[in-house]
C-alpha atoms as an extended CHARMM CRD file, in Angstrom:
* protein
*
       173  EXT
         1         1  SER       CA              8.9500000000       29.2850000000        0.8540000000  PROA      1               0.0000000000
         2         2  ALA       CA              6.3560000000       27.7580000000       -1.8990000000  PROA      2               0.0000000000
         3         3  VAL       CA              3.5710000000       28.6220000000        0.6970000000  PROA      3               0.0000000000
         4         4  ASP       CA              4.9460000000       31.9720000000        1.6440000000  PROA      4               0.0000000000
         5         5  LEU       CA              4.6910000000       32.4530000000       -2.2580000000  PROA      5               0.0000000000
         6         6  GLN       CA              1.5450000000       30.7730000000       -2.2760000000  PROA      6               0.0000000000
         7         7  PRO       CA             -0.8800000000       30.6230000000        0.7050000000  PROA      7               0.0000000000
         8         8  THR       CA             -3.3940000000       29.5580000000       -1.3880000000  PROA      8               0.0000000000
         9         9  SER       CA             -1.5200000000       26.7770000000       -3.7360000000  PROA      9               0.0000000000
        10        10  ALA       CA             -2.9340000000       23.1190000000       -2.2800000000  PROA      10              0.0000000000
        11        11  GLU       CA              0.2730000000       21.8890000000       -3.8590000000  PROA      11              0.0000000000
        12        12  ALA       CA              1.8600000000       24.5390000000       -2.8160000000  PROA      12              0.0000000000
        13        13  TRP       CA              1.1390000000       23.3520000000        0.9730000000  PROA      13              0.0000000000
        14        14  ARG       CA              1.7320000000       19.6000000000       -0.2750000000  PROA      14              0.0000000000
        15        15  ALA       CA              4.5980000000       20.0090000000       -1.5460000000  PROA      15              0.0000000000
        16        16  PHE       CA              5.1280000000       21.5010000000        2.0630000000  PROA      16              0.0000000000
        17        17  GLY       CA              4.3020000000       18.9960000000        3.1910000000  PROA      17              0.0000000000
        18        18  MET       CA              6.3730000000       16.1360000000        2.0190000000  PROA      18              0.0000000000
        19        19  VAL       CA              9.8340000000       17.8940000000        2.4250000000  PROA      19              0.0000000000
        20        20  ARG       CA              8.4010000000       18.1420000000        6.0430000000  PROA      20              0.0000000000
        21        21  GLN       CA              7.7400000000       14.3070000000        6.5470000000  PROA      21              0.0000000000
        22        22  HSD       CA             11.4890000000       13.7370000000        4.6380000000  PROA      22              0.0000000000
        23        23  GLN       CA             12.6400000000       15.9850000000        7.2050000000  PROA      23              0.0000000000
        24        24  GLY       CA             11.0700000000       13.7700000000        9.7380000000  PROA      24              0.0000000000
        25        25  HSD       CA              8.3130000000       16.4010000000       11.1910000000  PROA      25              0.0000000000
        26        26  LEU       CA              5.2990000000       14.2600000000       11.0200000000  PROA      26              0.0000000000
        27        27  LYS       CA              2.8600000000       16.5940000000       12.5170000000  PROA      27              0.0000000000
        28        28  GLU       CA              3.8370000000       19.2170000000       10.7990000000  PROA      28              0.0000000000
        29        29  ALA       CA              3.6950000000       17.3140000000        7.7960000000  PROA      29              0.0000000000
        30        30  ARG       CA              0.2020000000       16.4150000000        8.4800000000  PROA      30              0.0000000000
        31        31  ALA       CA             -1.2520000000       19.5750000000        9.3280000000  PROA      31              0.0000000000
        32        32  ALA       CA              0.2300000000       20.7800000000        6.1400000000  PROA      32              0.0000000000
        33        33  LEU       CA             -1.7440000000       17.9330000000        4.0200000000  PROA      33              0.0000000000
        34        34  ILE       CA             -4.5090000000       18.7010000000        6.1810000000  PROA      34              0.0000000000
        35        35  HSD       CA             -4.6550000000       22.4150000000        4.9110000000  PROA      35              0.0000000000
        36        36  ALA       CA             -3.8450000000       21.1160000000        1.3970000000  PROA      36              0.0000000000
        37        37  LEU       CA             -7.0280000000       19.4860000000        0.8840000000  PROA      37              0.0000000000
        38        38  SER       CA             -8.7290000000       22.1220000000        3.0690000000  PROA      38              0.0000000000
        39        39  LEU       CA             -7.8650000000       23.4840000000       -0.0860000000  PROA      39              0.0000000000
        40        40  ASN       CA             -8.7230000000       21.2350000000       -2.6530000000  PROA      40              0.0000000000
        41        41  PRO       CA            -12.3120000000       19.7490000000       -2.0190000000  PROA      41              0.0000000000
        42        42  GLN       CA            -11.1110000000       17.2830000000       -5.1020000000  PROA      42              0.0000000000
        43        43  PRO       CA             -7.8010000000       16.6860000000       -4.3080000000  PROA      43              0.0000000000
        44        44  PRO       CA             -5.8490000000       14.9300000000       -6.8200000000  PROA      44              0.0000000000
        45        45  ASN       CA             -5.4640000000       11.2150000000       -5.6880000000  PROA      45              0.0000000000
        46        46  HSD       CA             -1.4350000000       11.6760000000       -4.7490000000  PROA      46              0.0000000000
        47        47  CYS       CA             -2.2240000000       13.6020000000       -1.6000000000  PROA      47              0.0000000000
        48        48  ARG       CA             -4.7580000000       11.7980000000       -0.0300000000  PROA      48              0.0000000000
        49        49  ARG       CA             -2.1400000000        8.5230000000        0.0520000000  PROA      49              0.0000000000
        50        50  GLN       CA              0.7760000000       11.1070000000        1.0700000000  PROA      50              0.0000000000
        51        51  LEU       CA             -1.6340000000       11.6620000000        4.0430000000  PROA      51              0.0000000000
        52        52  GLY       CA             -2.1090000000        7.9670000000        4.3720000000  PROA      52              0.0000000000
        53        53  TRP       CA              1.6850000000        7.4730000000        4.2100000000  PROA      53              0.0000000000
        54        54  ILE       CA              2.2020000000       10.1820000000        7.0680000000  PROA      54              0.0000000000
        55        55  LEU       CA             -0.6620000000        8.5930000000        9.1670000000  PROA      55              0.0000000000
        56        56  ARG       CA              0.5910000000        4.9720000000        9.0720000000  PROA      56              0.0000000000
        57        57  ASP       CA              3.9190000000        6.5210000000       10.1630000000  PROA      57              0.0000000000
        58        58  MET       CA              2.6180000000        7.6170000000       12.8640000000  PROA      58              0.0000000000
        59        59  GLY       CA              1.3070000000        4.9540000000       14.2270000000  PROA      59              0.0000000000
        60        60  GLN       CA             -2.5650000000        5.9200000000       12.9670000000  PROA      60              0.0000000000
        61        61  ILE       CA             -3.2410000000        3.0960000000       11.2190000000  PROA      61              0.0000000000
        62        62  GLU       CA             -6.9110000000        3.4460000000       11.3160000000  PROA      62              0.0000000000
        63        63  GLU       CA             -6.9470000000        7.4450000000        9.9810000000  PROA      63              0.0000000000
        64        64  SER       CA             -4.3710000000        6.0840000000        7.2990000000  PROA      64              0.0000000000
        65        65  ALA       CA             -6.6770000000        3.1570000000        5.5060000000  PROA      65              0.0000000000
        66        66  GLU       CA             -9.0590000000        6.2280000000        5.0430000000  PROA      66              0.0000000000
        67        67  GLN       CA             -7.0640000000        7.7860000000        3.3920000000  PROA      67              0.0000000000
        68        68  PHE       CA             -5.7600000000        5.2910000000        1.4480000000  PROA      68              0.0000000000
        69        69  ARG       CA            -10.0010000000        4.7300000000        0.8280000000  PROA      69              0.0000000000
        70        70  ARG       CA            -10.6750000000        7.7830000000       -0.2300000000  PROA      70              0.0000000000
        71        71  ALA       CA             -7.9560000000        8.3990000000       -2.3040000000  PROA      71              0.0000000000
        72        72  THR       CA             -9.0590000000        4.7270000000       -4.4630000000  PROA      72              0.0000000000
        73        73  GLU       CA            -12.5740000000        6.9450000000       -5.0060000000  PROA      73              0.0000000000
        74        74  SER       CA            -10.8880000000        9.6060000000       -7.2840000000  PROA      74              0.0000000000
        75        75  ALA       CA             -8.8180000000        6.4720000000       -8.6820000000  PROA      75              0.0000000000
        76        76  PRO       CA            -10.6350000000        3.5240000000       -8.4010000000  PROA      76              0.0000000000
        77        77  HSD       CA             -8.6070000000        1.2620000000      -10.3080000000  PROA      77              0.0000000000
        78        78  ASP       CA             -5.2930000000        2.3460000000       -9.8730000000  PROA      78              0.0000000000
        79        79  PRO       CA             -2.7320000000       -0.8790000000       -8.8590000000  PROA      79              0.0000000000
        80        80  THR       CA             -0.5700000000        1.1940000000       -6.8150000000  PROA      80              0.0000000000
        81        81  THR       CA             -3.1060000000        3.0420000000       -4.9720000000  PROA      81              0.0000000000
        82        82  LEU       CA             -5.3260000000       -0.2730000000       -4.3360000000  PROA      82              0.0000000000
        83        83  CYS       CA             -2.0860000000       -1.6620000000       -3.5110000000  PROA      83              0.0000000000
        84        84  GLU       CA             -1.5080000000        0.5430000000       -0.3190000000  PROA      84              0.0000000000
        85        85  LEU       CA             -4.7620000000        0.5010000000        0.5550000000  PROA      85              0.0000000000
        86        86  ALA       CA             -4.5760000000       -3.0540000000        1.1920000000  PROA      86              0.0000000000
        87        87  ASP       CA             -1.6130000000       -2.4080000000        3.4570000000  PROA      87              0.0000000000
        88        88  ALA       CA             -3.1730000000       -0.3320000000        5.3000000000  PROA      88              0.0000000000
        89        89  GLN       CA             -6.1020000000       -3.0740000000        6.0480000000  PROA      89              0.0000000000
        90        90  ALA       CA             -3.3560000000       -5.5650000000        6.6630000000  PROA      90              0.0000000000
        91        91  LEU       CA             -1.9600000000       -3.0340000000        9.4100000000  PROA      91              0.0000000000
        92        92  ALA       CA             -5.1570000000       -2.6690000000       10.6490000000  PROA      92              0.0000000000
        93        93  ALA       CA             -5.5950000000       -6.3920000000       11.2370000000  PROA      93              0.0000000000
        94        94  SER       CA             -8.5310000000       -6.4990000000        8.3140000000  PROA      94              0.0000000000
        95        95  THR       CA             -7.1180000000       -9.1990000000        6.4450000000  PROA      95              0.0000000000
        96        96  CYS       CA             -9.9770000000       -9.8810000000        4.8810000000  PROA      96              0.0000000000
        97        97  GLU       CA            -10.5320000000       -6.3620000000        3.2860000000  PROA      97              0.0000000000
        98        98  ALA       CA             -6.6830000000       -6.4410000000        2.4820000000  PROA      98              0.0000000000
        99        99  LEU       CA             -7.4090000000       -9.1830000000        0.1460000000  PROA      99              0.0000000000
       100       100  ARG       CA            -10.5450000000       -8.3680000000       -1.2400000000  PROA      100             0.0000000000
       101       101  THR       CA             -8.8600000000       -5.1580000000       -1.9840000000  PROA      101             0.0000000000
       102       102  LEU       CA             -5.6460000000       -7.0330000000       -3.7440000000  PROA      102             0.0000000000
       103       103  GLU       CA             -7.9310000000       -9.0280000000       -5.0330000000  PROA      103             0.0000000000
       104       104  ARG       CA             -9.4240000000       -6.2910000000       -6.9950000000  PROA      104             0.0000000000
       105       105  VAL       CA             -6.2360000000       -4.9670000000       -8.8070000000  PROA      105             0.0000000000
       106       106  LEU       CA             -5.5570000000       -8.6950000000       -9.4510000000  PROA      106             0.0000000000
       107       107  THR       CA             -8.7230000000       -9.3850000000      -11.2260000000  PROA      107             0.0000000000
       108       108  ARG       CA             -7.6980000000       -6.1630000000      -14.1220000000  PROA      108             0.0000000000
       109       109  ASN       CA             -3.9190000000       -7.0380000000      -13.8390000000  PROA      109             0.0000000000
       110       110  PRO       CA             -3.9620000000      -10.7410000000      -12.9540000000  PROA      110             0.0000000000
       111       111  SER       CA              0.0280000000      -11.0980000000      -12.9700000000  PROA      111             0.0000000000
       112       112  TRP       CA              0.9830000000       -8.0960000000      -10.7590000000  PROA      112             0.0000000000
       113       113  PRO       CA              3.5040000000       -8.5060000000       -8.7000000000  PROA      113             0.0000000000
       114       114  GLN       CA              3.0450000000       -6.3490000000       -6.3600000000  PROA      114             0.0000000000
       115       115  ALA       CA             -0.1590000000       -7.4000000000       -5.7350000000  PROA      115             0.0000000000
       116       116  LEU       CA              0.4270000000      -11.2690000000       -6.2270000000  PROA      116             0.0000000000
       117       117  LEU       CA              3.6650000000      -10.8600000000       -3.3840000000  PROA      117             0.0000000000
       118       118  ARG       CA              1.1840000000       -9.0120000000       -1.3220000000  PROA      118             0.0000000000
       119       119  LYS       CA             -1.2970000000      -11.7520000000       -1.8590000000  PROA      119             0.0000000000
       120       120  ALA       CA              1.2060000000      -14.4610000000       -0.7280000000  PROA      120             0.0000000000
       121       121  THR       CA              2.2690000000      -12.3260000000        2.3130000000  PROA      121             0.0000000000
       122       122  LEU       CA             -0.8180000000      -12.3700000000        3.5210000000  PROA      122             0.0000000000
       123       123  LEU       CA             -1.8040000000      -15.7330000000        2.3880000000  PROA      123             0.0000000000
       124       124  ARG       CA              1.4160000000      -16.9690000000        4.9750000000  PROA      124             0.0000000000
       125       125  ASP       CA              0.9320000000      -14.4140000000        7.7580000000  PROA      125             0.0000000000
       126       126  SER       CA             -2.9130000000      -15.9320000000        8.2490000000  PROA      126             0.0000000000
       127       127  GLY       CA             -2.0500000000      -19.3170000000       10.0650000000  PROA      127             0.0000000000
       128       128  ALA       CA             -4.3210000000      -21.6600000000        7.7130000000  PROA      128             0.0000000000
       129       129  PRO       CA             -2.4680000000      -24.7200000000        5.9860000000  PROA      129             0.0000000000
       130       130  GLU       CA             -4.3720000000      -23.9270000000        2.6130000000  PROA      130             0.0000000000
       131       131  GLN       CA             -3.8820000000      -20.3900000000        2.3920000000  PROA      131             0.0000000000
       132       132  HSD       CA             -0.7600000000      -21.2510000000        2.7530000000  PROA      132             0.0000000000
       133       133  THR       CA             -0.9210000000      -23.4080000000        0.0080000000  PROA      133             0.0000000000
       134       134  GLN       CA             -2.0080000000      -20.0960000000       -2.0000000000  PROA      134             0.0000000000
       135       135  ALA       CA              1.0520000000      -18.2820000000       -0.4220000000  PROA      135             0.0000000000
       136       136  VAL       CA              3.5950000000      -21.1460000000       -2.1240000000  PROA      136             0.0000000000
       137       137  ASP       CA              1.3630000000      -20.9370000000       -5.8720000000  PROA      137             0.0000000000
       138       138  LEU       CA              1.4880000000      -17.4610000000       -6.2190000000  PROA      138             0.0000000000
       139       139  CYS       CA              5.3430000000      -16.6090000000       -4.9920000000  PROA      139             0.0000000000
       140       140  ALA       CA              6.5950000000      -20.3850000000       -7.3420000000  PROA      140             0.0000000000
       141       141  ARG       CA              4.1410000000      -18.0190000000      -10.1230000000  PROA      141             0.0000000000
       142       142  LEU       CA              6.3070000000      -14.6450000000       -9.6360000000  PROA      142             0.0000000000
       143       143  LEU       CA              9.6740000000      -17.0150000000      -10.0800000000  PROA      143             0.0000000000
       144       144  ARG       CA              8.7590000000      -18.5630000000      -13.2760000000  PROA      144             0.0000000000
       145       145  GLN       CA              7.5790000000      -14.5220000000      -14.4120000000  PROA      145             0.0000000000
       146       146  HSD       CA             10.7450000000      -13.6280000000      -13.4200000000  PROA      146             0.0000000000
       147       147  SER       CA              9.0230000000      -11.0140000000      -11.0900000000  PROA      147             0.0000000000
       148       148  ALA       CA              9.8630000000       -9.8910000000       -7.0980000000  PROA      148             0.0000000000
       149       149  THR       CA             11.3700000000      -12.9700000000       -7.8360000000  PROA      149             0.0000000000
       150       150  GLU       CA             14.3720000000      -12.2990000000       -4.2230000000  PROA      150             0.0000000000
       151       151  GLU       CA             10.8920000000      -10.5050000000       -2.2840000000  PROA      151             0.0000000000
       152       152  ALA       CA              9.0050000000      -13.9010000000       -3.6010000000  PROA      152             0.0000000000
       153       153  ALA       CA             11.7780000000      -16.3790000000       -2.4980000000  PROA      153             0.0000000000
       154       154  GLY       CA             12.1000000000      -15.1880000000        0.8870000000  PROA      154             0.0000000000
       155       155  VAL       CA              8.7490000000      -15.3550000000        1.5800000000  PROA      155             0.0000000000
       156       156  LEU       CA              9.2220000000      -19.3690000000        0.7140000000  PROA      156             0.0000000000
       157       157  MET       CA             12.1560000000      -19.7480000000        2.9590000000  PROA      157             0.0000000000
       158       158  GLU       CA             10.5850000000      -18.0820000000        5.5870000000  PROA      158             0.0000000000
       159       159  MET       CA              7.5870000000      -20.7420000000        5.4410000000  PROA      159             0.0000000000
       160       160  ALA       CA             10.3690000000      -23.7470000000        4.7350000000  PROA      160             0.0000000000
       161       161  ALA       CA             12.4380000000      -23.0260000000        7.2050000000  PROA      161             0.0000000000
       162       162  VAL       CA              9.1340000000      -23.0930000000        9.1340000000  PROA      162             0.0000000000
       163       163  GLY       CA              7.6860000000      -26.6010000000        8.5140000000  PROA      163             0.0000000000
       164       164  HSD       CA              5.9920000000      -25.8570000000        5.2370000000  PROA      164             0.0000000000
       165       165  ALA       CA              6.9670000000      -28.9420000000        3.5090000000  PROA      165             0.0000000000
       166       166  GLU       CA              5.5790000000      -27.7800000000       -0.0430000000  PROA      166             0.0000000000
       167       167  ALA       CA              7.9820000000      -24.2890000000        0.1710000000  PROA      167             0.0000000000
       168       168  GLY       CA             11.1190000000      -26.3100000000       -0.3660000000  PROA      168             0.0000000000
       169       169  PRO       CA             10.2890000000      -27.4660000000       -4.3090000000  PROA      169             0.0000000000
       170       170  ALA       CA              8.5530000000      -24.6740000000       -5.3910000000  PROA      170             0.0000000000
       171       171  LEU       CA             12.2900000000      -22.7990000000       -4.9760000000  PROA      171             0.0000000000
       172       172  ARG       CA             13.9090000000      -25.3350000000       -7.3220000000  PROA      172             0.0000000000
       173       173  LEU       CA             11.8520000000      -24.1050000000      -10.3470000000  PROA      173             0.0000000000
């Protein structure tokens, strides 16, 4: 394997961790990523993100969120990393933090579909009527942009099914 050929290569250990993750060996994958990080004090963004995914899959949500937060330190404006951080924050029941993180994405990329959809989903799940209206507006915007239409329509249909009157008309765009 690559780690046998290059035992001091952080990238070889990261790749090994990715293989073990795909094979379902999450503990070994986590150990490989932690070792990769120890070999490179300033790791690339994708190494911390991968560890975040592994920890999330292991149910270690707080630790996962911490890895995604640390990944944003090296890529503070990367929308994908920020959205992954928001997902981890939401799983950790930090909805307000997740919404703030998504606002960081939307400030730089106001029409980015993945951030708009994640925000709409968080607002839908919040339980607050004024936030439901915002969720409907975001989904309608996605439908008008022809972005993430299937997902946005799904959010609206779920809202309409539980009695949110404003969701139905938004589906008729």
